PDB file of C-alpha atoms and ligand atoms in Angstrom:
ATOM      1  CA  MET N   1       6.110 114.110  -0.193  1.00  0.00           C
ATOM      2  CA  SER N   2       6.069 113.782  -3.932  1.00  0.00           C
ATOM      3  CA  THR N   3       4.552 110.581  -5.270  1.00  0.00           C
ATOM      4  CA  ARG N   4       5.150 111.254  -8.927  1.00  0.00           C
ATOM      5  CA  THR N   5       7.176 108.822 -11.047  1.00  0.00           C
ATOM      6  CA  PHE N   6       8.796 111.597 -13.094  1.00  0.00           C
ATOM      7  CA  ASP N   7       9.568 115.239 -12.279  1.00  0.00           C
ATOM      8  CA  ALA N   8       9.590 116.789 -15.753  1.00  0.00           C
ATOM      9  CA  VAL N   9       8.574 116.211 -19.363  1.00  0.00           C
ATOM     10  CA  ILE N  10      10.916 117.774 -21.926  1.00  0.00           C
ATOM     11  CA  CYS N  11       8.867 118.238 -25.082  1.00  0.00           C
ATOM     12  CA  ASP N  12       9.821 119.339 -28.594  1.00  0.00           C
ATOM     13  CA  ILE N  13       7.485 121.991 -30.059  1.00  0.00           C
ATOM     14  CA  ASP N  14       7.073 121.597 -33.845  1.00  0.00           C
ATOM     15  CA  GLY N  15       5.369 118.319 -34.696  1.00  0.00           C
ATOM     16  CA  CYS N  16       4.642 117.726 -30.985  1.00  0.00           C
ATOM     17  CA  LEU N  17       2.822 120.690 -29.419  1.00  0.00           C
ATOM     18  CA  CYS N  18       1.831 122.177 -32.807  1.00  0.00           C
ATOM     19  CA  GLY N  19       1.949 121.383 -36.509  1.00  0.00           C
ATOM     20  CA  GLU N  20       5.206 121.544 -38.455  1.00  0.00           C
ATOM     21  CA  ASP N  21       3.418 123.355 -41.304  1.00  0.00           C
ATOM     22  CA  GLY N  22       2.444 126.630 -39.601  1.00  0.00           C
ATOM     23  CA  SER N  23      -1.182 125.549 -39.089  1.00  0.00           C
ATOM     24  CA  PRO N  24      -3.287 127.051 -36.236  1.00  0.00           C
ATOM     25  CA  PHE N  25      -2.643 125.856 -32.669  1.00  0.00           C
ATOM     26  CA  ASP N  26      -4.804 123.032 -31.318  1.00  0.00           C
ATOM     27  CA  LEU N  27      -5.950 125.218 -28.440  1.00  0.00           C
ATOM     28  CA  ALA N  28      -8.274 122.602 -26.945  1.00  0.00           C
ATOM     29  CA  SER N  29      -5.392 120.144 -26.461  1.00  0.00           C
ATOM     30  CA  LEU N  30      -2.959 122.864 -25.345  1.00  0.00           C
ATOM     31  CA  ALA N  31      -5.507 124.014 -22.735  1.00  0.00           C
ATOM     32  CA  ARG N  32      -5.587 120.476 -21.329  1.00  0.00           C
ATOM     33  CA  ILE N  33      -1.759 120.417 -21.244  1.00  0.00           C
ATOM     34  CA  ARG N  34      -1.884 123.715 -19.367  1.00  0.00           C
ATOM     35  CA  GLU N  35      -4.363 122.236 -16.857  1.00  0.00           C
ATOM     36  CA  HIS N  36      -1.932 119.347 -16.405  1.00  0.00           C
ATOM     37  CA  ASN N  37       0.852 121.846 -15.604  1.00  0.00           C
ATOM     38  CA  GLU N  38      -1.333 123.822 -13.190  1.00  0.00           C
ATOM     39  CA  GLN N  39      -2.123 120.610 -11.286  1.00  0.00           C
ATOM     40  CA  SER N  40       1.543 119.590 -11.395  1.00  0.00           C
ATOM     41  CA  ILE N  41       2.791 122.874  -9.963  1.00  0.00           C
ATOM     42  CA  LYS N  42       0.067 122.988  -7.304  1.00  0.00           C
ATOM     43  CA  HIS N  43       0.187 119.364  -6.109  1.00  0.00           C
ATOM     44  CA  GLN N  44       3.574 117.986  -7.337  1.00  0.00           C
ATOM     45  CA  ASP N  45       1.584 114.874  -8.263  1.00  0.00           C
ATOM     46  CA  ARG N  46       2.647 114.657 -11.931  1.00  0.00           C
ATOM     47  CA  PRO N  47       5.604 115.903 -14.010  1.00  0.00           C
ATOM     48  CA  THR N  48       5.680 119.508 -15.233  1.00  0.00           C
ATOM     49  CA  ILE N  49       6.016 119.938 -19.015  1.00  0.00           C
ATOM     50  CA  THR N  50       8.592 122.275 -20.486  1.00  0.00           C
ATOM     51  CA  VAL N  51       9.784 122.740 -24.082  1.00  0.00           C
ATOM     52  CA  CYS N  52      13.007 121.913 -25.952  1.00  0.00           C
ATOM     53  CA  THR N  53      13.126 123.365 -29.458  1.00  0.00           C
ATOM     54  CA  GLY N  54      15.286 124.543 -32.329  1.00  0.00           C
ATOM     55  CA  ARG N  55      13.102 127.649 -32.556  1.00  0.00           C
ATOM     56  CA  PRO N  56      14.281 131.089 -31.409  1.00  0.00           C
ATOM     57  CA  VAL N  57      13.990 131.793 -27.690  1.00  0.00           C
ATOM     58  CA  GLY N  58      11.007 134.172 -28.119  1.00  0.00           C
ATOM     59  CA  PHE N  59       8.895 131.372 -29.539  1.00  0.00           C
ATOM     60  CA  ALA N  60       9.979 129.039 -26.733  1.00  0.00           C
ATOM     61  CA  GLU N  61       9.028 131.675 -24.140  1.00  0.00           C
ATOM     62  CA  ALA N  62       5.582 132.091 -25.738  1.00  0.00           C
ATOM     63  CA  MET N  63       4.934 128.335 -25.734  1.00  0.00           C
ATOM     64  CA  THR N  64       6.164 128.056 -22.141  1.00  0.00           C
ATOM     65  CA  ARG N  65       3.656 130.679 -21.049  1.00  0.00           C
ATOM     66  CA  LEU N  66       0.890 129.134 -23.164  1.00  0.00           C
ATOM     67  CA  ILE N  67       1.255 125.727 -21.503  1.00  0.00           C
ATOM     68  CA  GLY N  68       1.466 127.250 -18.028  1.00  0.00           C
ATOM     69  CA  ASN N  69       5.008 126.213 -17.170  1.00  0.00           C
ATOM     70  CA  SER N  70       6.000 128.908 -14.694  1.00  0.00           C
ATOM     71  CA  VAL N  71       8.739 126.947 -12.921  1.00  0.00           C
ATOM     72  CA  LEU N  72      11.072 124.955 -15.212  1.00  0.00           C
ATOM     73  CA  PRO N  73      13.666 126.298 -17.664  1.00  0.00           C
ATOM     74  CA  ALA N  74      12.836 125.959 -21.375  1.00  0.00           C
ATOM     75  CA  ILE N  75      15.506 124.982 -23.916  1.00  0.00           C
ATOM     76  CA  ALA N  76      15.570 127.075 -27.094  1.00  0.00           C
ATOM     77  CA  GLU N  77      17.485 127.483 -30.349  1.00  0.00           C
ATOM     78  CA  MET N  78      18.758 123.892 -30.245  1.00  0.00           C
ATOM     79  CA  GLY N  79      20.416 124.358 -26.839  1.00  0.00           C
ATOM     80  CA  VAL N  80      21.794 127.872 -27.370  1.00  0.00           C
ATOM     81  CA  TYR N  81      19.461 129.374 -24.750  1.00  0.00           C
ATOM     82  CA  LEU N  82      17.769 128.421 -21.524  1.00  0.00           C
ATOM     83  CA  HIS N  83      14.730 130.572 -20.775  1.00  0.00           C
ATOM     84  CA  HIS N  84      13.817 130.953 -17.101  1.00  0.00           C
ATOM     85  CA  PRO N  85      10.081 131.579 -16.622  1.00  0.00           C
ATOM     86  CA  GLU N  86      10.449 132.642 -12.987  1.00  0.00           C
ATOM     87  CA  SER N  87      12.726 135.585 -13.839  1.00  0.00           C
ATOM     88  CA  ALA N  88      11.644 135.953 -17.518  1.00  0.00           C
ATOM     89  CA  GLN N  89      15.347 135.938 -18.445  1.00  0.00           C
ATOM     90  CA  SER N  90      17.032 134.031 -21.274  1.00  0.00           C
ATOM     91  CA  GLU N  91      20.568 132.816 -20.779  1.00  0.00           C
ATOM     92  CA  LEU N  92      23.062 132.083 -23.586  1.00  0.00           C
ATOM     93  CA  ASP N  93      25.107 128.925 -22.992  1.00  0.00           C
ATOM     94  CA  PRO N  94      28.354 130.211 -21.404  1.00  0.00           C
ATOM     95  CA  ALA N  95      30.255 127.715 -23.591  1.00  0.00           C
ATOM     96  CA  ILE N  96      29.507 130.015 -26.548  1.00  0.00           C
ATOM     97  CA  ASP N  97      32.327 132.575 -26.726  1.00  0.00           C
ATOM     98  CA  SER N  98      33.034 135.595 -28.919  1.00  0.00           C
ATOM     99  CA  GLY N  99      34.980 133.441 -31.410  1.00  0.00           C
ATOM    100  CA  HIS N 100      31.887 131.263 -31.952  1.00  0.00           C
ATOM    101  CA  LEU N 101      29.745 134.368 -32.378  1.00  0.00           C
ATOM    102  CA  GLN N 102      32.229 135.677 -34.983  1.00  0.00           C
ATOM    103  CA  SER N 103      31.726 132.441 -36.950  1.00  0.00           C
ATOM    104  CA  VAL N 104      27.961 133.012 -36.781  1.00  0.00           C
ATOM    105  CA  ALA N 105      28.470 136.585 -38.022  1.00  0.00           C
ATOM    106  CA  GLY N 106      30.696 135.277 -40.844  1.00  0.00           C
ATOM    107  CA  LEU N 107      28.045 132.844 -42.015  1.00  0.00           C
ATOM    108  CA  GLU N 108      25.316 135.482 -41.750  1.00  0.00           C
ATOM    109  CA  GLY N 109      27.506 137.836 -43.808  1.00  0.00           C
ATOM    110  CA  HIS N 110      27.857 135.146 -46.488  1.00  0.00           C
ATOM    111  CA  PHE N 111      24.061 134.802 -46.519  1.00  0.00           C
ATOM    112  CA  HIS N 112      23.484 138.541 -47.000  1.00  0.00           C
ATOM    113  CA  GLU N 113      26.122 138.904 -49.710  1.00  0.00           C
ATOM    114  CA  ASN N 114      25.775 135.700 -51.699  1.00  0.00           C
ATOM    115  CA  LEU N 115      22.687 133.671 -50.838  1.00  0.00           C
ATOM    116  CA  LYS N 116      19.973 136.272 -50.290  1.00  0.00           C
ATOM    117  CA  PRO N 117      20.245 137.549 -53.913  1.00  0.00           C
ATOM    118  CA  THR N 118      19.526 133.980 -55.132  1.00  0.00           C
ATOM    119  CA  GLY N 119      16.241 133.743 -53.220  1.00  0.00           C
ATOM    120  CA  VAL N 120      17.517 132.010 -50.070  1.00  0.00           C
ATOM    121  CA  THR N 121      16.021 133.314 -46.806  1.00  0.00           C
ATOM    122  CA  MET N 122      17.428 133.141 -43.250  1.00  0.00           C
ATOM    123  CA  GLN N 123      15.152 132.440 -40.276  1.00  0.00           C
ATOM    124  CA  PRO N 124      15.087 135.608 -38.143  1.00  0.00           C
ATOM    125  CA  GLY N 125      15.489 135.762 -34.382  1.00  0.00           C
ATOM    126  CA  LYS N 126      18.399 133.365 -33.912  1.00  0.00           C
ATOM    127  CA  SER N 127      21.550 134.344 -32.013  1.00  0.00           C
ATOM    128  CA  ALA N 128      24.107 131.570 -32.385  1.00  0.00           C
ATOM    129  CA  SER N 129      22.795 129.385 -35.190  1.00  0.00           C
ATOM    130  CA  VAL N 130      21.774 129.924 -38.813  1.00  0.00           C
ATOM    131  CA  THR N 131      18.769 128.376 -40.566  1.00  0.00           C
ATOM    132  CA  LEU N 132      18.363 128.753 -44.342  1.00  0.00           C
ATOM    133  CA  TRP N 133      15.383 128.121 -46.625  1.00  0.00           C
ATOM    134  CA  HIS N 134      14.590 128.291 -50.335  1.00  0.00           C
ATOM    135  CA  GLU N 135      11.231 127.687 -52.023  1.00  0.00           C
ATOM    136  CA  ASN N 136      12.935 125.163 -54.312  1.00  0.00           C
ATOM    137  CA  THR N 137      13.973 122.419 -51.885  1.00  0.00           C
ATOM    138  CA  GLU N 138      15.921 120.598 -54.611  1.00  0.00           C
ATOM    139  CA  HIS N 139      18.044 123.699 -55.198  1.00  0.00           C
ATOM    140  CA  LEU N 140      18.575 124.075 -51.452  1.00  0.00           C
ATOM    141  CA  ARG N 141      19.633 120.442 -51.064  1.00  0.00           C
ATOM    142  CA  GLY N 142      21.650 120.058 -54.260  1.00  0.00           C
ATOM    143  CA  SER N 143      23.442 123.386 -54.500  1.00  0.00           C
ATOM    144  CA  VAL N 144      23.188 125.614 -51.403  1.00  0.00           C
ATOM    145  CA  TYR N 145      23.758 122.849 -48.844  1.00  0.00           C
ATOM    146  CA  PRO N 146      27.097 121.535 -50.232  1.00  0.00           C
ATOM    147  CA  GLY N 147      28.245 125.155 -50.731  1.00  0.00           C
ATOM    148  CA  VAL N 148      27.560 126.083 -47.097  1.00  0.00           C
ATOM    149  CA  ARG N 149      29.333 122.951 -45.828  1.00  0.00           C
ATOM    150  CA  GLU N 150      32.404 123.730 -47.929  1.00  0.00           C
ATOM    151  CA  LEU N 151      32.430 127.383 -46.829  1.00  0.00           C
ATOM    152  CA  CYS N 152      32.347 126.385 -43.128  1.00  0.00           C
ATOM    153  CA  GLU N 153      35.227 123.964 -43.685  1.00  0.00           C
ATOM    154  CA  GLN N 154      37.327 126.529 -45.570  1.00  0.00           C
ATOM    155  CA  ASN N 155      36.865 129.127 -42.819  1.00  0.00           C
ATOM    156  CA  SER N 156      37.169 126.650 -39.916  1.00  0.00           C
ATOM    157  CA  TRP N 157      33.738 127.770 -38.718  1.00  0.00           C
ATOM    158  CA  PRO N 158      32.661 125.149 -36.159  1.00  0.00           C
ATOM    159  CA  PHE N 159      29.172 124.327 -37.474  1.00  0.00           C
ATOM    160  CA  ARG N 160      27.282 121.069 -37.714  1.00  0.00           C
ATOM    161  CA  VAL N 161      25.534 121.625 -41.056  1.00  0.00           C
ATOM    162  CA  SER N 162      22.492 119.419 -41.549  1.00  0.00           C
ATOM    163  CA  MET N 163      19.510 119.287 -43.859  1.00  0.00           C
ATOM    164  CA  SER N 164      15.972 118.731 -42.550  1.00  0.00           C
ATOM    165  CA  TRP N 165      12.979 118.362 -44.913  1.00  0.00           C
ATOM    166  CA  PHE N 166      12.846 122.043 -45.859  1.00  0.00           C
ATOM    167  CA  TYR N 167      15.757 123.764 -44.092  1.00  0.00           C
ATOM    168  CA  ILE N 168      19.530 123.859 -43.828  1.00  0.00           C
ATOM    169  CA  ASN N 169      20.435 124.014 -40.122  1.00  0.00           C
ATOM    170  CA  CYS N 170      23.860 125.308 -39.083  1.00  0.00           C
ATOM    171  CA  ASP N 171      24.414 124.714 -35.370  1.00  0.00           C
ATOM    172  CA  LEU N 172      27.605 125.136 -33.363  1.00  0.00           C
ATOM    173  CA  THR N 173      29.198 121.702 -33.070  1.00  0.00           C
ATOM    174  CA  HIS N 174      29.463 121.798 -29.273  1.00  0.00           C
ATOM    175  CA  ILE N 175      25.831 122.882 -28.731  1.00  0.00           C
ATOM    176  CA  SER N 176      22.727 120.706 -29.133  1.00  0.00           C
ATOM    177  CA  LYS N 177      19.416 119.858 -27.498  1.00  0.00           C
ATOM    178  CA  GLY N 178      21.529 117.437 -25.436  1.00  0.00           C
ATOM    179  CA  THR N 179      23.799 120.139 -23.995  1.00  0.00           C
ATOM    180  CA  GLY N 180      20.710 122.252 -23.273  1.00  0.00           C
ATOM    181  CA  ILE N 181      19.204 119.380 -21.291  1.00  0.00           C
ATOM    182  CA  GLU N 182      22.507 118.897 -19.424  1.00  0.00           C
ATOM    183  CA  ARG N 183      22.284 122.528 -18.288  1.00  0.00           C
ATOM    184  CA  PHE N 184      18.624 121.956 -17.369  1.00  0.00           C
ATOM    185  CA  LYS N 185      19.637 118.955 -15.262  1.00  0.00           C
ATOM    186  CA  SER N 186      22.365 120.773 -13.367  1.00  0.00           C
ATOM    187  CA  LEU N 187      19.991 123.651 -12.593  1.00  0.00           C
ATOM    188  CA  THR N 188      17.049 121.500 -11.490  1.00  0.00           C
ATOM    189  CA  GLY N 189      18.990 118.620  -9.948  1.00  0.00           C
ATOM    190  CA  PHE N 190      16.835 116.114 -11.887  1.00  0.00           C
ATOM    191  CA  GLY N 191      18.627 112.988 -13.116  1.00  0.00           C
ATOM    192  CA  SER N 192      17.749 111.155 -16.340  1.00  0.00           C
ATOM    193  CA  ASP N 193      15.551 108.700 -14.464  1.00  0.00           C
ATOM    194  CA  ARG N 194      13.271 111.572 -13.369  1.00  0.00           C
ATOM    195  CA  LEU N 195      12.772 112.864 -16.927  1.00  0.00           C
ATOM    196  CA  VAL N 196      10.437 112.033 -19.803  1.00  0.00           C
ATOM    197  CA  GLY N 197      11.286 113.222 -23.326  1.00  0.00           C
ATOM    198  CA  ILE N 198       8.943 113.752 -26.287  1.00  0.00           C
ATOM    199  CA  GLY N 199      10.112 114.324 -29.872  1.00  0.00           C
ATOM    200  CA  ASP N 200       9.330 113.623 -33.521  1.00  0.00           C
ATOM    201  CA  THR N 201      12.448 114.141 -35.695  1.00  0.00           C
ATOM    202  CA  SER N 202      16.166 113.310 -35.687  1.00  0.00           C
ATOM    203  CA  SER N 203      17.339 116.308 -33.591  1.00  0.00           C
ATOM    204  CA  ASP N 204      15.179 114.835 -30.806  1.00  0.00           C
ATOM    205  CA  LEU N 205      17.417 111.767 -30.656  1.00  0.00           C
ATOM    206  CA  GLU N 206      19.558 114.021 -28.428  1.00  0.00           C
ATOM    207  CA  ILE N 207      16.559 114.264 -26.054  1.00  0.00           C
ATOM    208  CA  ARG N 208      16.293 110.468 -26.070  1.00  0.00           C
ATOM    209  CA  LYS N 209      19.876 110.149 -24.734  1.00  0.00           C
ATOM    210  CA  GLN N 210      19.136 112.411 -21.761  1.00  0.00           C
ATOM    211  CA  VAL N 211      15.896 110.925 -20.382  1.00  0.00           C
ATOM    212  CA  GLY N 212      14.698 107.787 -18.626  1.00  0.00           C
ATOM    213  CA  PHE N 213      11.536 107.477 -20.704  1.00  0.00           C
ATOM    214  CA  PHE N 214      11.015 108.679 -24.287  1.00  0.00           C
ATOM    215  CA  ALA N 215       7.783 108.921 -26.263  1.00  0.00           C
ATOM    216  CA  CYS N 216       6.569 110.136 -29.683  1.00  0.00           C
ATOM    217  CA  PRO N 217       3.347 111.377 -31.214  1.00  0.00           C
ATOM    218  CA  ALA N 218       2.003 109.265 -34.115  1.00  0.00           C
ATOM    219  CA  ASN N 219       3.469 111.621 -36.727  1.00  0.00           C
ATOM    220  CA  ALA N 220       7.103 111.054 -35.616  1.00  0.00           C
ATOM    221  CA  HIS N 221       9.716 109.838 -38.096  1.00  0.00           C
ATOM    222  CA  ASP N 222      10.389 106.092 -38.083  1.00  0.00           C
ATOM    223  CA  ASP N 223      13.976 106.452 -36.778  1.00  0.00           C
ATOM    224  CA  VAL N 224      12.619 108.310 -33.730  1.00  0.00           C
ATOM    225  CA  LYS N 225       9.758 105.858 -33.163  1.00  0.00           C
ATOM    226  CA  ALA N 226      12.342 103.066 -33.267  1.00  0.00           C
ATOM    227  CA  VAL N 227      14.021 104.332 -30.068  1.00  0.00           C
ATOM    228  CA  ALA N 228      10.810 105.279 -28.194  1.00  0.00           C
ATOM    229  CA  ASP N 229       9.422 103.564 -25.107  1.00  0.00           C
ATOM    230  CA  TYR N 230       5.931 104.589 -26.150  1.00  0.00           C
ATOM    231  CA  VAL N 231       4.374 105.772 -29.445  1.00  0.00           C
ATOM    232  CA  ALA N 232       1.014 107.552 -29.218  1.00  0.00           C
ATOM    233  CA  SER N 233      -1.812 106.624 -31.580  1.00  0.00           C
ATOM    234  CA  LYS N 234      -2.624 110.316 -32.142  1.00  0.00           C
ATOM    235  CA  PRO N 235      -0.469 113.060 -33.709  1.00  0.00           C
ATOM    236  CA  GLU N 236       0.978 116.299 -32.288  1.00  0.00           C
ATOM    237  CA  ALA N 237      -0.677 117.894 -29.213  1.00  0.00           C
ATOM    238  CA  GLU N 238      -3.335 115.173 -29.001  1.00  0.00           C
ATOM    239  CA  GLY N 239      -0.512 112.653 -29.002  1.00  0.00           C
ATOM    240  CA  VAL N 240       1.280 114.546 -26.205  1.00  0.00           C
ATOM    241  CA  LEU N 241      -1.926 114.379 -24.112  1.00  0.00           C
ATOM    242  CA  GLU N 242      -2.086 110.649 -24.759  1.00  0.00           C
ATOM    243  CA  ILE N 243       1.541 110.313 -23.610  1.00  0.00           C
ATOM    244  CA  LEU N 244       0.788 112.283 -20.415  1.00  0.00           C
ATOM    245  CA  GLY N 245      -2.081 109.877 -19.688  1.00  0.00           C
ATOM    246  CA  HIS N 246       0.188 106.905 -20.336  1.00  0.00           C
ATOM    247  CA  ILE N 247       3.004 108.033 -18.030  1.00  0.00           C
ATOM    248  CA  SER N 248       0.590 108.912 -15.222  1.00  0.00           C
ATOM    249  CA  ALA N 249      -0.283 105.218 -15.099  1.00  0.00           C
ATOM    250  CA  LEU N 250       3.362 104.095 -14.796  1.00  0.00           C
TER     251      LEU N 250
HETATM  252 MG1  LIG S 301       9.810 118.556 -34.070  1.00  0.00          MG
END
């Protein structure tokens, strides 16, 4: 019989398992997280860690394999995909229909025709969301961002357009990390009280709503720390290890 307090840890990737800035992986800490998962899967004595990210599904699959999660679905592209490690298949949310995908194609077309010539780039590898970047963040925030919002409104494209530190994120309004976790719950049968969440920025507030216990690494934004049950003293992957130690004592 399982004696663990929680069944799963749903962990954001950037700013939690690795740096936000593209720096090298902290392999020593990730190896210890992988050992945690190996013990979890073998003995069912601690929760298994999976990922929940805005990144494309290929990156989520790679991180899932790196941390040794061979059993639980991973949530990718801000809820657009679940990736199943057992079958190595990725599954688009069935609530995304061809009309939604036409809106995505419309926005991508606008990027290629109008934004790309002005130095804006689009993050590759996404299927049902659009992420834009420009080296001049002020230009992105002051000019591109209001233009994209207006364009979506004019065309009735159902996007939630938001600005993070360096990116414009356009996500379908009915899809989020929260809807991804709802799918995860119905597949696994785990209720909120069996789940721990870990996140560092505002899109992770959707994780907070879906879990019984929520924690942050030290580098998390203040608005995320404010709703956490536990804040680690260390940043990123070291902070995640600290959180795993903390919850094992609960
Ligand atoms: Mg993050």
